[in-house]
Amino acid sequence: MNARDTFKQLPHKTIERLSQYRRALLICLDNNKDHIFSHEIAKIQHITPVQVRRDLMLIGYSGTLRKGYNIKELIDLIADIIDSEEGIKVAIVGMGNLGRALINYFSGKRHKLSIAAGFDVNPDKIGKTVNGIPCYDCKTMSQVIQEQNIEIGIITVPDTQSTAIAKKLVESGIKGILNYTPKPVEVPDGVYLEEYDMITTLEKVAFYVKMENERTVDVAVKRQGQGTAASNF
Amino acid sequence: MNARDTFKQLPHKTIERLSQYRRALLICLDNNKDHIFSHEIAKIQHITPVQVRRDLMLIGYSGTLRKGYNIKELIDLIADIIDSEEGIKVAIVGMGNLGRALINYFSGKRHKLSIAAGFDVNPDKIGKTVNGIPCYDCKTMSQVIQEQNIEIGIITVPDTQSTAIAKKLVESGIKGILNYTPKPVEVPDGVYLEEYDMITTLEKVAFYVKMENERTVDVAVKRQGQGTAASNF
DNA sequence: TAGTAATTGTTAATTTAATAACAGTGCAAA
DNA sequence: TTTGCACTGTTATTAAATTAACAATTACTA
Ligand SMILES: NC(=O)c1ccc[n+]([C@@H]2O[C@H](COP(=O)([O-])OP(=O)(O)OC[C@H]3O[C@@H](n4cnc5c(N)ncnc54)[C@H](O)[C@@H]3O)[C@@H](O)[C@H]2O)c1
Ligand SMILES: NC(=O)c1ccc[n+]([C@@H]2O[C@H](COP(=O)([O-])OP(=O)(O)OC[C@H]3O[C@@H](n4cnc5c(N)ncnc54)[C@H](O)[C@@H]3O)[C@@H](O)[C@H]2O)c1
């Protein structure tokens, strides 16, 4: 089995972490650091050093004893694994608050991953550009996607429209969808789908905050209880 | 062990899914549906019906055979588990593109989770409101957070500032942080931290699109190979 | 009324992910 | 030189999450 095949079987979580490692490594590179230890990466990512070393083992990268990992080499290797050589083009459907914010955010962040087009139905937006990215009429979606060979679509339309937009993206030949609306969509086999709802994340944080609050109260009550019991002796 | 204690030990993934189930159930309720089967929920969430039933078992909810789960009851039970009775207040630090988009998005979505304040350093933004939420000067952060009993902070400042803001939030007594900048932050024990970088998600989608592309090529090559081999017979 | 199909609830098995354990190595200081 | 320390790399173990298996129940149908 060659290297490329090995990469195919990397755990999903490892893929996510590789992207995060690279993000951190790029910052370190900017700070003129040339080597980094597993425990340094781990600290940044809030994980264990073993986890880092294990991930790097899985991608077949070896560091130098007592010097750690060569940042530049590691960045390049991660790029070999997760980036596509020819680059991948992305479209954003729904040039509202979130869509425009995303364009600004992504612009120029990664060479191999570029936003090539935006789509909307609002005549005021069609024909304009946001950060250099043209906004096309949704009606021309299939054409633009096929002509420009766009492979990923990000959905940021009102949630009532997400189902229809996902369908249209699939029909246009898109291979991956990232849906930021709170309404889950459906895609056929062969199209990779990722959905993310910020409210879920916020509710998760809220849940653990609530738990921590209750725990603190419990401990206080227990302490008081013990105190009372002790004073009875 | 009482019910509340059971909930504390729910798997993290189950907590996430409960939030997602509720989101889906609320939509169903709007459509005047009163019962729902595990496989219906599963379809929406792209998971298996068993997973749904297992989660519901963990929270101790029973459906009716052949009728499924009572949507209203289930929504209420999920609220009991993940919502905090008194409600939790949230602050957004950094009223830029993303911060403002988030305020618009969250507003009025969940009663028990309300954005109470925004913070910024830009004098043009301080004193204004976004969707009814006042934007305060960052200098008054501790005071505002303590006075209003805000427990969660969402960080949407430029990434160069995220470390400083996280520190300040913690000092102000915040209990949970949701960091949307690509620069990971550090928090002490007792503060719950969640970080999310949209680029990681996009890169993950790109990776699996790339894999699918290569697989398709491989299959084609293999087919051709077989074809050639066959024609040799 | 007996049989069948559809559904829940629960335990068991499997898979995936994370952690622990530890051998190996090179450098530095004694 | 030798000893110990601070790392890496890998295998073994444990834990978490998912999936499978299946009994139990109900409603419908023949
Ligand atoms: N704003 C946020 O921070 C945020 C966060 C998470 C999720 N979301 C979700 O993202 C989506 C967009 O949010 P937003 O705040 O940008 O809303 P928005 O109203 O500002 O933007 C929606 C855009 O989609 C366009 N649109 C409407 N129907 C369309 C169609 N059929 N095809 C193409 N374009 C269409 C509109 O013209 C508008 O430009 C919503 O589903 C929202 O729930 C937003
Ligand atoms: N725009 C997006 O879609 C997007 C997506 C993911 C992540 N992000 C991240 O979110 C952050 C904000 O992105 P944005 O597009 O909203 O940027 P932005 O420049 O529009 O907004 C940043 C805001 O933070 C304020 N600010 C600067 N320093 C501050 C400080 N010390 N305290 C308080 N406020 C301060 C600025 O005045 C500005 O209002 C960035 O870190 C970006 O990487 C943005």
Coordinates of C-alpha atoms (C1' of nucleotides) and ligand atoms in Angstrom, one line a residue:
Chain A
M1 CA 0.0 0.0 0.0
N2 CA 1.5 3.3 -1.0
A3 CA 1.5 6.5 1.0
R4 CA -1.5 8.0 -0.7
D5 CA -3.6 4.9 0.2
T6 CA -2.5 5.1 3.8
F7 CA -3.7 8.7 4.1
K8 CA -7.2 7.6 2.9
Q9 CA -7.5 5.6 6.1
L10 CA -6.6 8.2 8.5
P11 CA -9.1 8.6 11.3
H12 CA -11.5 11.4 10.7
K13 CA -10.4 13.1 13.9
T14 CA -6.8 13.0 12.8
I15 CA -7.8 14.8 9.6
E16 CA -9.4 17.5 11.7
R17 CA -6.4 17.8 13.9
L18 CA -4.0 17.9 11.0
S19 CA -5.7 21.0 9.8
Q20 CA -5.5 22.5 13.2
Y21 CA -1.8 21.6 13.6
R22 CA -1.1 23.3 10.3
R23 CA -2.9 26.4 11.5
A24 CA -0.8 26.5 14.6
L25 CA 2.4 25.7 12.8
L26 CA 1.9 28.5 10.3
I27 CA 1.7 30.9 13.2
C28 CA 4.9 29.5 14.7
L29 CA 6.6 29.8 11.3
D30 CA 5.6 33.5 11.2
N31 CA 7.3 33.9 14.6
N32 CA 10.6 32.6 13.1
K33 CA 10.4 29.3 15.0
D34 CA 11.9 26.4 13.1
H35 CA 11.3 23.4 15.3
I36 CA 8.5 22.5 17.7
F37 CA 8.0 19.7 20.3
S38 CA 4.9 17.6 20.5
H39 CA 4.0 19.0 23.9
E40 CA 4.1 22.5 22.5
I41 CA 1.6 21.6 19.8
A42 CA -0.4 19.8 22.3
K43 CA -0.6 22.8 24.6
I44 CA -1.9 25.0 21.8
Q45 CA -4.6 22.4 20.8
H46 CA -5.6 21.4 24.4
I47 CA -4.7 17.8 23.7
T48 CA -2.0 15.4 25.0
P49 CA 1.5 15.2 23.5
V50 CA 0.9 11.5 22.9
Q51 CA -2.0 12.3 20.7
V52 CA 0.1 14.6 18.6
R53 CA 2.9 12.1 18.2
R54 CA 0.4 9.4 17.3
D55 CA -1.1 11.5 14.6
L56 CA 2.3 12.3 13.2
M57 CA 3.2 8.6 13.3
L58 CA 0.1 7.9 11.3
I59 CA 1.2 10.3 8.6
G60 CA 4.7 8.8 8.7
Y61 CA 6.5 11.9 9.9
S62 CA 9.5 11.7 12.1
G63 CA 10.9 14.4 14.2
T64 CA 14.4 14.9 15.6
L65 CA 15.1 13.7 19.0
R66 CA 15.7 16.7 21.3
K67 CA 14.9 19.2 18.6
G68 CA 11.3 18.1 17.9
Y69 CA 9.6 18.5 14.6
N70 CA 10.7 20.7 11.7
I71 CA 7.9 23.1 11.3
K72 CA 8.4 23.8 7.6
E73 CA 8.6 20.1 6.7
L74 CA 5.6 19.3 8.7
I75 CA 3.5 22.0 7.1
D76 CA 4.5 20.7 3.7
L77 CA 3.6 17.1 4.6
I78 CA 0.2 18.1 6.0
A79 CA -0.4 20.1 2.7
D80 CA 0.5 16.9 0.7
I81 CA -2.1 15.0 2.6
I82 CA -5.0 17.3 3.0
D83 CA -4.6 19.7 0.1
S84 CA -5.5 18.8 -3.4
E85 CA -2.7 19.4 -5.8
E86 CA -4.7 21.3 -8.4
G87 CA -6.6 23.3 -5.7
I88 CA -10.3 23.2 -5.0
K89 CA -12.8 25.9 -5.8
V90 CA -15.6 26.8 -3.5
A91 CA -18.9 28.6 -4.0
I92 CA -21.0 30.4 -1.3
V93 CA -24.7 30.4 -1.8
G94 CA -26.5 33.2 0.0
M95 CA -24.5 36.5 0.1
G96 CA -26.1 37.7 3.3
N97 CA -24.5 38.5 6.7
L98 CA -22.9 35.2 7.1
G99 CA -22.0 34.6 3.5
R100 CA -20.2 37.9 3.2
A101 CA -18.4 37.5 6.5
L102 CA -17.2 34.1 5.4
I103 CA -15.8 35.4 2.1
N104 CA -13.9 38.1 4.0
Y105 CA -12.6 35.5 6.4
F106 CA -11.5 32.8 3.9
S107 CA -10.0 35.2 1.4
G108 CA -6.3 34.4 0.9
K109 CA -6.1 32.2 3.9
R110 CA -5.2 29.0 1.9
H111 CA -3.8 28.9 -1.6
K112 CA -5.3 25.6 -2.4
L113 CA -8.8 26.4 -1.4
S114 CA -10.3 29.4 -3.0
I115 CA -13.8 31.0 -3.1
A116 CA -14.5 31.4 -6.7
A117 CA -18.1 32.5 -6.7
G118 CA -21.1 33.7 -4.7
F119 CA -24.8 33.2 -5.6
D120 CA -27.9 35.0 -4.5
V121 CA -31.4 35.8 -5.7
N122 CA -31.5 39.4 -4.6
P123 CA -31.1 41.6 -7.7
D124 CA -29.3 44.2 -5.5
K125 CA -26.5 41.7 -4.9
I126 CA -26.2 40.0 -8.2
G127 CA -23.5 41.5 -10.4
K128 CA -21.7 43.1 -7.4
T129 CA -18.5 41.7 -5.9
V130 CA -17.5 41.1 -2.3
N131 CA -13.8 41.2 -1.6
G132 CA -13.2 40.5 -5.3
I133 CA -15.6 37.6 -5.5
P134 CA -18.4 38.0 -8.0
C135 CA -22.0 37.4 -7.0
Y136 CA -24.0 35.5 -9.7
D137 CA -27.7 35.0 -10.1
C138 CA -28.7 31.7 -8.6
K139 CA -30.3 30.8 -11.9
T140 CA -26.9 30.5 -13.5
M141 CA -25.6 28.3 -10.7
S142 CA -25.2 25.0 -12.7
Q143 CA -23.5 26.8 -15.6
V144 CA -21.0 28.7 -13.4
I145 CA -20.2 25.7 -11.3
Q146 CA -19.6 23.5 -14.2
E147 CA -17.6 26.1 -16.3
Q148 CA -15.4 27.0 -13.3
N149 CA -15.2 23.5 -12.0
I150 CA -16.3 24.4 -8.5
E151 CA -16.4 21.4 -6.3
I152 CA -17.6 22.6 -2.9
G153 CA -20.7 24.6 -1.9
I154 CA -21.3 26.5 1.3
I155 CA -24.9 27.1 2.1
T156 CA -25.8 30.4 3.9
V157 CA -29.3 31.1 2.6
P158 CA -32.3 31.4 4.9
D159 CA -33.0 28.0 6.3
T160 CA -36.3 27.7 4.4
Q161 CA -34.2 27.6 1.2
S162 CA -31.5 25.2 2.3
T163 CA -33.1 22.0 1.0
A164 CA -33.7 23.5 -2.4
I165 CA -30.2 24.9 -2.6
A166 CA -28.6 21.6 -1.6
K167 CA -30.6 19.9 -4.4
K168 CA -29.5 22.4 -6.9
L169 CA -25.8 22.2 -5.9
V170 CA -25.9 18.5 -6.2
E171 CA -27.5 18.7 -9.6
S172 CA -24.8 21.1 -10.6
G173 CA -22.2 18.5 -9.9
I174 CA -20.9 19.7 -6.5
K175 CA -18.9 17.1 -4.6
G176 CA -19.0 18.5 -1.1
I177 CA -21.4 20.7 0.9
L178 CA -20.9 22.6 4.0
N179 CA -24.3 23.7 5.4
Y180 CA -24.4 26.5 7.9
T181 CA -28.1 26.8 8.1
P182 CA -29.9 25.1 11.0
K183 CA -32.0 23.1 8.7
P184 CA -30.3 19.8 7.8
V185 CA -30.2 18.9 4.1
E186 CA -29.9 15.6 2.2
V187 CA -27.4 14.6 -0.3
P188 CA -26.9 11.4 -2.4
D189 CA -24.0 9.0 -1.9
G190 CA -20.7 10.4 -3.3
V191 CA -21.4 13.9 -2.0
Y192 CA -19.7 14.7 1.2
L193 CA -21.8 16.7 3.7
E194 CA -20.8 18.6 6.8
E195 CA -23.4 20.5 8.8
Y196 CA -22.7 22.9 11.6
D197 CA -25.1 24.9 13.7
M198 CA -23.7 27.5 16.0
I199 CA -26.6 27.2 18.3
T200 CA -25.8 23.6 19.1
T201 CA -22.3 24.6 20.1
L202 CA -23.6 27.5 22.2
E203 CA -26.1 25.2 23.9
K204 CA -23.3 22.7 24.6
V205 CA -21.3 25.4 26.3
A206 CA -24.4 26.4 28.2
F207 CA -25.0 22.9 29.3
Y208 CA -21.5 22.4 30.8
V209 CA -21.7 25.8 32.4
K210 CA -25.0 24.8 34.0
M211 CA -23.4 21.5 35.2
E212 CA -20.5 23.4 36.7
N213 CA -22.8 25.7 38.5
E214 CA -24.8 22.9 39.9
R215 CA -21.6 21.0 40.9
T216 CA -20.4 24.1 42.7
V217 CA -23.7 24.4 44.6
D218 CA -23.6 20.7 45.4
V219 CA -20.1 20.9 46.8
A220 CA -21.1 23.9 48.9
V221 CA -24.2 22.1 50.2
K222 CA -22.1 19.0 51.0
R223 CA -19.5 21.1 52.8
Q224 CA -22.2 22.8 54.8
G225 CA -23.8 19.4 55.5
Q226 CA -20.5 18.0 56.7
G227 CA -19.9 21.1 58.8
T228 CA -23.3 20.7 60.5
A229 CA -22.8 17.0 61.1
A230 CA -19.3 17.7 62.5
S231 CA -20.7 20.3 64.9
N232 CA -23.2 17.8 66.2
F233 CA -20.4 15.6 67.5
Chain B
M1 CA -28.9 8.7 41.9
N2 CA -31.6 11.2 40.9
A3 CA -32.4 12.3 37.4
R4 CA -30.3 15.4 37.5
D5 CA -27.2 13.4 38.4
T6 CA -27.9 11.0 35.5
F7 CA -27.9 13.9 33.1
K8 CA -24.5 14.9 34.2
Q9 CA -23.1 11.7 32.9
L10 CA -24.6 11.9 29.5
P11 CA -22.0 11.4 26.8
H12 CA -20.8 14.6 25.2
K13 CA -22.0 13.5 21.8
T14 CA -25.5 12.8 23.2
I15 CA -25.6 16.4 24.5
E16 CA -24.9 17.7 21.1
R17 CA -27.5 15.5 19.5
L18 CA -30.1 16.5 22.0
S19 CA -29.7 20.1 20.9
Q20 CA -30.0 19.0 17.3
Y21 CA -33.1 16.8 18.1
R22 CA -34.8 19.7 19.7
R23 CA -34.0 21.9 16.7
A24 CA -35.6 19.3 14.4
L25 CA -38.5 18.7 16.7
L26 CA -39.4 22.4 16.9
I27 CA -39.7 22.5 13.2
C28 CA -41.9 19.4 13.2
L29 CA -44.1 21.1 15.9
D30 CA -44.5 24.1 13.7
N31 CA -45.7 21.7 11.0
N32 CA -48.5 20.5 13.3
K33 CA -47.0 17.1 13.8
D34 CA -47.5 15.7 17.2
H35 CA -45.6 12.4 17.2
I36 CA -42.4 11.3 15.5
F37 CA -40.6 7.9 15.0
S38 CA -37.0 7.3 15.7
H39 CA -36.3 6.7 12.1
E40 CA -37.7 10.1 11.1
I41 CA -35.5 11.9 13.5
A42 CA -32.6 9.8 12.4
K43 CA -33.2 10.6 8.7
I44 CA -33.1 14.4 9.5
Q45 CA -29.9 14.1 11.5
H46 CA -28.1 11.6 9.2
I47 CA -27.7 9.0 11.9
T48 CA -29.2 5.6 12.7
P49 CA -32.6 5.1 14.4
V50 CA -30.8 3.0 17.0
Q51 CA -28.7 6.0 17.9
V52 CA -31.7 8.1 18.5
R53 CA -33.5 5.5 20.6
R54 CA -30.3 5.0 22.6
D55 CA -30.0 8.7 23.3
L56 CA -33.6 8.8 24.4
M57 CA -33.2 5.8 26.6
L58 CA -30.3 7.6 28.3
I59 CA -32.5 10.5 29.1
G60 CA -35.2 8.2 30.3
Y61 CA -37.8 9.1 27.7
S62 CA -40.2 6.5 26.5
G63 CA -42.3 6.7 23.3
T64 CA -45.4 4.9 22.4
L65 CA -45.2 1.8 20.4
R66 CA -46.5 2.3 16.9
K67 CA -47.0 6.0 17.5
G68 CA -43.5 7.0 18.3
Y69 CA -42.4 9.9 20.5
N70 CA -44.6 12.8 21.6
I71 CA -42.9 15.8 20.1
K72 CA -44.0 18.3 22.7
E73 CA -43.1 16.1 25.7
L74 CA -39.7 15.4 24.2
I75 CA -39.0 19.1 23.5
D76 CA -39.9 19.8 27.1
L77 CA -37.7 17.0 28.5
I78 CA -34.7 18.1 26.4
A79 CA -35.2 21.6 27.7
D80 CA -35.2 20.3 31.3
I81 CA -31.9 18.7 30.6
I82 CA -29.9 21.2 28.6
D83 CA -31.5 24.5 29.5
S84 CA -30.8 26.3 32.7
E85 CA -33.9 27.2 34.6
E86 CA -33.0 30.8 35.2
G87 CA -31.6 31.3 31.7
I88 CA -28.0 32.0 30.8
K89 CA -26.7 35.3 29.5
V90 CA -24.2 35.6 26.7
A91 CA -21.8 38.4 25.7
I92 CA -20.2 38.8 22.3
V93 CA -16.7 40.4 22.2
G94 CA -15.9 41.9 18.9
M95 CA -18.8 43.5 17.1
G96 CA -17.4 43.1 13.6
N97 CA -18.8 41.1 10.7
L98 CA -19.1 37.8 12.5
G99 CA -20.1 39.3 15.8
R100 CA -23.0 41.2 14.3
A101 CA -24.0 38.3 12.1
L102 CA -24.2 36.1 15.2
I103 CA -26.3 38.6 17.2
N104 CA -28.8 38.7 14.3
Y105 CA -28.8 34.9 14.1
F106 CA -29.2 34.1 17.8
S107 CA -31.7 36.8 18.6
G108 CA -34.9 35.2 19.9
K109 CA -33.9 31.7 18.9
R110 CA -33.9 30.3 22.4
H111 CA -35.6 31.9 25.4
K112 CA -33.2 30.5 27.9
L113 CA -30.1 31.7 26.2
S114 CA -29.9 35.4 25.5
I115 CA -27.3 37.7 24.2
A116 CA -27.1 40.5 26.7
A117 CA -24.2 42.6 25.6
G118 CA -21.6 43.2 22.9
F119 CA -18.1 44.6 23.5
D120 CA -15.7 46.4 21.2
V121 CA -12.9 48.9 21.3
N122 CA -13.9 50.9 18.2
P123 CA -15.4 54.2 19.3
D124 CA -17.8 54.1 16.3
K125 CA -19.4 51.0 17.6
I126 CA -19.5 51.7 21.3
G127 CA -22.8 53.1 22.5
K128 CA -24.7 51.8 19.4
T129 CA -27.0 48.8 19.4
V130 CA -27.2 45.8 17.1
N131 CA -30.6 44.2 16.9
G132 CA -31.4 45.8 20.3
I133 CA -28.2 44.5 21.9
P134 CA -26.0 47.4 23.3
C135 CA -22.3 47.5 22.5
Y136 CA -20.2 48.5 25.4
D137 CA -16.6 49.6 25.7
C138 CA -14.3 46.8 26.3
K139 CA -12.9 48.7 29.3
T140 CA -16.2 48.2 31.1
M141 CA -16.3 44.4 30.4
S142 CA -15.7 43.2 34.0
Q143 CA -18.3 45.5 35.4
V144 CA -21.0 44.8 32.8
I145 CA -20.4 41.1 33.0
Q146 CA -20.6 41.0 36.8
E147 CA -23.6 43.4 37.1
Q148 CA -25.6 41.6 34.5
N149 CA -24.5 38.1 35.6
I150 CA -23.3 37.1 32.1
E151 CA -21.9 33.6 32.1
I152 CA -20.8 32.9 28.6
G153 CA -18.5 34.9 26.3
I154 CA -18.2 34.5 22.5
I155 CA -14.9 35.7 21.0
T156 CA -15.1 37.3 17.6
V157 CA -12.2 39.8 17.7
P158 CA -9.2 39.7 15.4
D159 CA -7.2 36.6 16.2
T160 CA -4.3 38.7 17.5
Q161 CA -6.5 39.8 20.3
S162 CA -8.1 36.5 21.3
T163 CA -5.6 35.6 24.0
A164 CA -6.0 38.9 25.8
I165 CA -9.8 38.8 25.5
A166 CA -10.0 35.3 26.8
K167 CA -7.9 36.3 29.8
K168 CA -10.1 39.3 30.4
L169 CA -13.3 37.3 30.2
V170 CA -12.0 34.8 32.7
E171 CA -11.0 37.6 35.0
S172 CA -14.5 39.0 34.7
G173 CA -15.9 35.7 36.0
I174 CA -17.2 34.1 32.8
K175 CA -17.9 30.4 33.1
G176 CA -17.9 29.3 29.4
I177 CA -16.1 30.6 26.3
L178 CA -16.9 29.9 22.7
N179 CA -13.9 31.0 20.6
Y180 CA -14.5 31.6 16.9
T181 CA -11.1 33.0 16.1
P182 CA -8.5 30.7 14.6
K183 CA -6.1 31.3 17.4
P184 CA -6.7 28.9 20.3
V185 CA -6.9 30.4 23.7
E186 CA -6.2 29.1 27.2
V187 CA -8.6 29.0 30.2
P188 CA -8.2 27.7 33.8
D189 CA -10.0 24.7 35.2
G190 CA -13.6 25.4 35.8
V191 CA -14.1 27.4 32.7
Y192 CA -15.6 25.4 29.8
L193 CA -14.0 26.1 26.5
E194 CA -15.2 25.3 23.0
E195 CA -13.3 26.4 19.9
Y196 CA -14.4 26.3 16.3
D197 CA -12.6 27.2 13.2
M198 CA -14.6 27.3 10.0
I199 CA -11.4 26.7 7.9
T200 CA -10.9 23.3 9.6
T201 CA -14.4 22.2 8.6
L202 CA -13.9 23.5 5.1
E203 CA -10.5 21.7 4.8
K204 CA -12.1 18.5 6.1
V205 CA -14.8 18.7 3.4
A206 CA -12.1 19.4 0.8
F207 CA -10.1 16.4 2.0
Y208 CA -13.0 14.0 1.5
V209 CA -13.8 15.5 -1.8
K210 CA -10.2 15.0 -2.9
M211 CA -10.4 11.4 -1.6
E212 CA -13.6 10.8 -3.5
N213 CA -12.0 12.2 -6.7
E214 CA -9.0 10.0 -6.4
R215 CA -11.2 6.9 -5.6
T216 CA -13.2 7.6 -8.8
V217 CA -10.0 7.9 -10.8
D218 CA -8.7 4.7 -9.2
V219 CA -11.8 2.8 -10.1
A220 CA -11.7 4.1 -13.7
V221 CA -8.0 3.1 -14.0
K222 CA -8.8 -0.3 -12.5
R223 CA -11.8 -0.8 -14.8
Q224 CA -9.6 0.2 -17.7
G225 CA -6.9 -2.2 -16.4
Q226 CA -9.4 -5.0 -16.1
G227 CA -10.8 -4.2 -19.5
T228 CA -7.4 -4.3 -21.1
A229 CA -6.6 -7.5 -19.3
A230 CA -9.8 -9.0 -20.4
S231 CA -9.2 -8.1 -24.0
N232 CA -6.0 -10.0 -23.8
F233 CA -7.8 -13.2 -23.3
Chain C
dT1 C1' -58.3 -15.2 16.3
dA2 C1' -53.8 -16.2 14.6
dG3 C1' -50.3 -14.3 12.1
dT4 C1' -47.5 -10.5 10.4
dA5 C1' -45.3 -6.1 10.2
dA6 C1' -43.7 -2.2 12.6
dT7 C1' -41.9 -0.1 16.3
dT8 C1' -39.7 0.6 20.9
dG9 C1' -36.1 -0.4 24.6
dT10 C1' -32.2 -2.7 26.2
dT11 C1' -28.2 -5.5 26.3
dA12 C1' -24.2 -7.2 23.8
dA13 C1' -20.7 -6.6 20.3
dT14 C1' -17.9 -3.9 17.5
dT15 C1' -15.5 -0.1 16.1
dT16 C1' -13.2 4.1 16.8
dA17 C1' -10.6 7.2 19.6
dA18 C1' -7.7 8.3 23.3
dT19 C1' -4.4 7.2 26.8
dA20 C1' -0.8 4.7 29.0
dA21 C1' 3.3 2.3 29.0
dC22 C1' 7.7 1.9 27.7
dA23 C1' 11.8 1.0 24.7
dG24 C1' 15.1 3.7 22.1
dT25 C1' 18.0 7.6 21.4
dG26 C1' 20.9 11.6 21.6
dC27 C1' 22.7 15.1 24.3
dA28 C1' 24.6 17.3 28.4
dA29 C1' 26.5 17.4 32.7
dA30 C1' 28.9 15.0 36.3
Chain D
dT1 C1' 33.1 8.0 30.1
dT2 C1' 28.9 7.3 32.2
dT3 C1' 24.6 8.6 34.0
dG4 C1' 20.4 10.8 33.7
dC5 C1' 17.2 13.5 31.3
dA6 C1' 14.1 14.8 27.8
dC7 C1' 12.5 13.7 24.0
dT8 C1' 10.4 10.5 20.0
dG9 C1' 7.9 6.4 18.2
dT10 C1' 5.3 2.4 18.8
dT11 C1' 2.6 -1.1 20.8
dA12 C1' -0.8 -2.2 24.4
dT13 C1' -4.6 -0.9 27.0
dT14 C1' -8.6 1.6 28.2
dA15 C1' -12.5 4.4 27.3
dA16 C1' -16.0 6.3 24.4
dA17 C1' -19.1 6.0 20.8
dT18 C1' -21.7 3.5 17.6
dT19 C1' -23.9 -0.4 15.7
dA20 C1' -26.0 -4.9 15.9
dA21 C1' -29.1 -8.1 17.9
dC22 C1' -33.2 -9.2 19.7
dA23 C1' -37.1 -9.5 23.0
dA24 C1' -41.4 -7.2 23.9
dT25 C1' -45.5 -4.9 22.4
dT26 C1' -49.1 -3.2 19.6
dA27 C1' -52.0 -2.6 15.7
dC28 C1' -53.5 -4.3 11.7
dT29 C1' -54.9 -8.0 8.4
dA30 C1' -56.3 -12.2 6.6
Ligands
LIG1 N1 -25.7 35.2 10.7 C1 -25.1 34.2 11.4 O1 -24.2 34.5 12.2 C2 -25.5 32.8 11.2 C3 -24.9 31.9 12.0 C4 -25.2 30.6 11.8 C5 -26.1 30.3 10.8 N2 -26.7 31.2 10.1 C6 -27.6 30.8 9.0 O2 -27.1 31.1 7.8 C7 -28.1 31.5 7.0 C8 -27.9 32.9 6.5 O3 -27.8 33.8 7.6 P1 -27.6 35.3 7.3 O4 -27.6 36.0 8.6 O5 -26.5 35.6 6.4 O6 -29.0 35.7 6.6 P2 -29.2 36.9 5.5 O7 -30.7 37.1 5.4 O8 -28.4 38.1 5.9 O9 -28.7 36.3 4.2 C9 -29.4 35.4 3.4 C10 -29.0 35.6 1.9 O10 -29.5 34.6 1.1 C11 -30.2 35.2 0.0 N3 -31.1 34.2 -0.5 C12 -32.4 34.0 -0.1 N4 -33.0 33.0 -0.8 C13 -32.0 32.6 -1.6 C14 -32.0 31.5 -2.6 N5 -33.1 30.8 -2.8 N6 -30.9 31.4 -3.3 C15 -29.8 32.1 -3.1 N7 -29.8 33.1 -2.2 C16 -30.9 33.3 -1.5 C17 -30.7 36.5 0.5 O11 -30.9 37.3 -0.6 C18 -29.6 36.9 1.4 O12 -28.7 37.7 0.7 C19 -29.4 31.4 7.7 O13 -30.0 30.1 7.4 C20 -29.0 31.4 9.1 O14 -29.8 30.7 9.9 C21 -26.4 32.5 10.2
LIG2 N1 -16.0 36.7 9.3 C1 -16.1 35.4 9.4 O1 -16.9 34.8 8.8 C2 -15.3 34.6 10.4 C3 -15.4 33.3 10.4 C4 -14.7 32.5 11.3 C5 -13.9 33.2 12.1 N2 -13.7 34.5 12.1 C6 -12.9 35.1 13.0 O2 -13.6 36.0 13.9 C7 -12.9 37.1 14.2 C8 -13.7 38.3 13.7 O3 -13.9 38.3 12.4 P1 -14.7 39.5 11.6 O4 -14.8 39.1 10.2 O5 -15.9 39.8 12.4 O6 -13.6 40.7 11.8 P2 -13.9 42.2 11.9 O7 -12.7 42.9 11.7 O8 -15.1 42.6 11.1 O9 -14.4 42.4 13.4 C9 -13.5 42.5 14.5 C10 -14.1 43.4 15.6 O10 -13.4 43.3 16.8 C11 -13.1 44.6 17.3 N3 -11.9 44.6 18.1 C12 -10.6 44.6 17.8 N4 -9.9 44.5 18.8 C13 -10.7 44.4 19.9 C14 -10.5 44.2 21.3 N5 -9.2 44.2 21.8 N6 -11.5 44.1 22.1 C15 -12.8 44.1 21.6 N7 -13.0 44.3 20.3 C16 -12.0 44.4 19.5 C17 -13.0 45.5 16.1 O11 -13.2 46.8 16.4 C18 -14.0 44.9 15.1 O12 -15.3 45.5 15.4 C19 -11.6 37.0 13.5 O13 -10.7 36.4 14.4 C20 -11.8 36.0 12.4 O14 -10.6 35.3 12.1 C21 -14.5 35.3 11.2

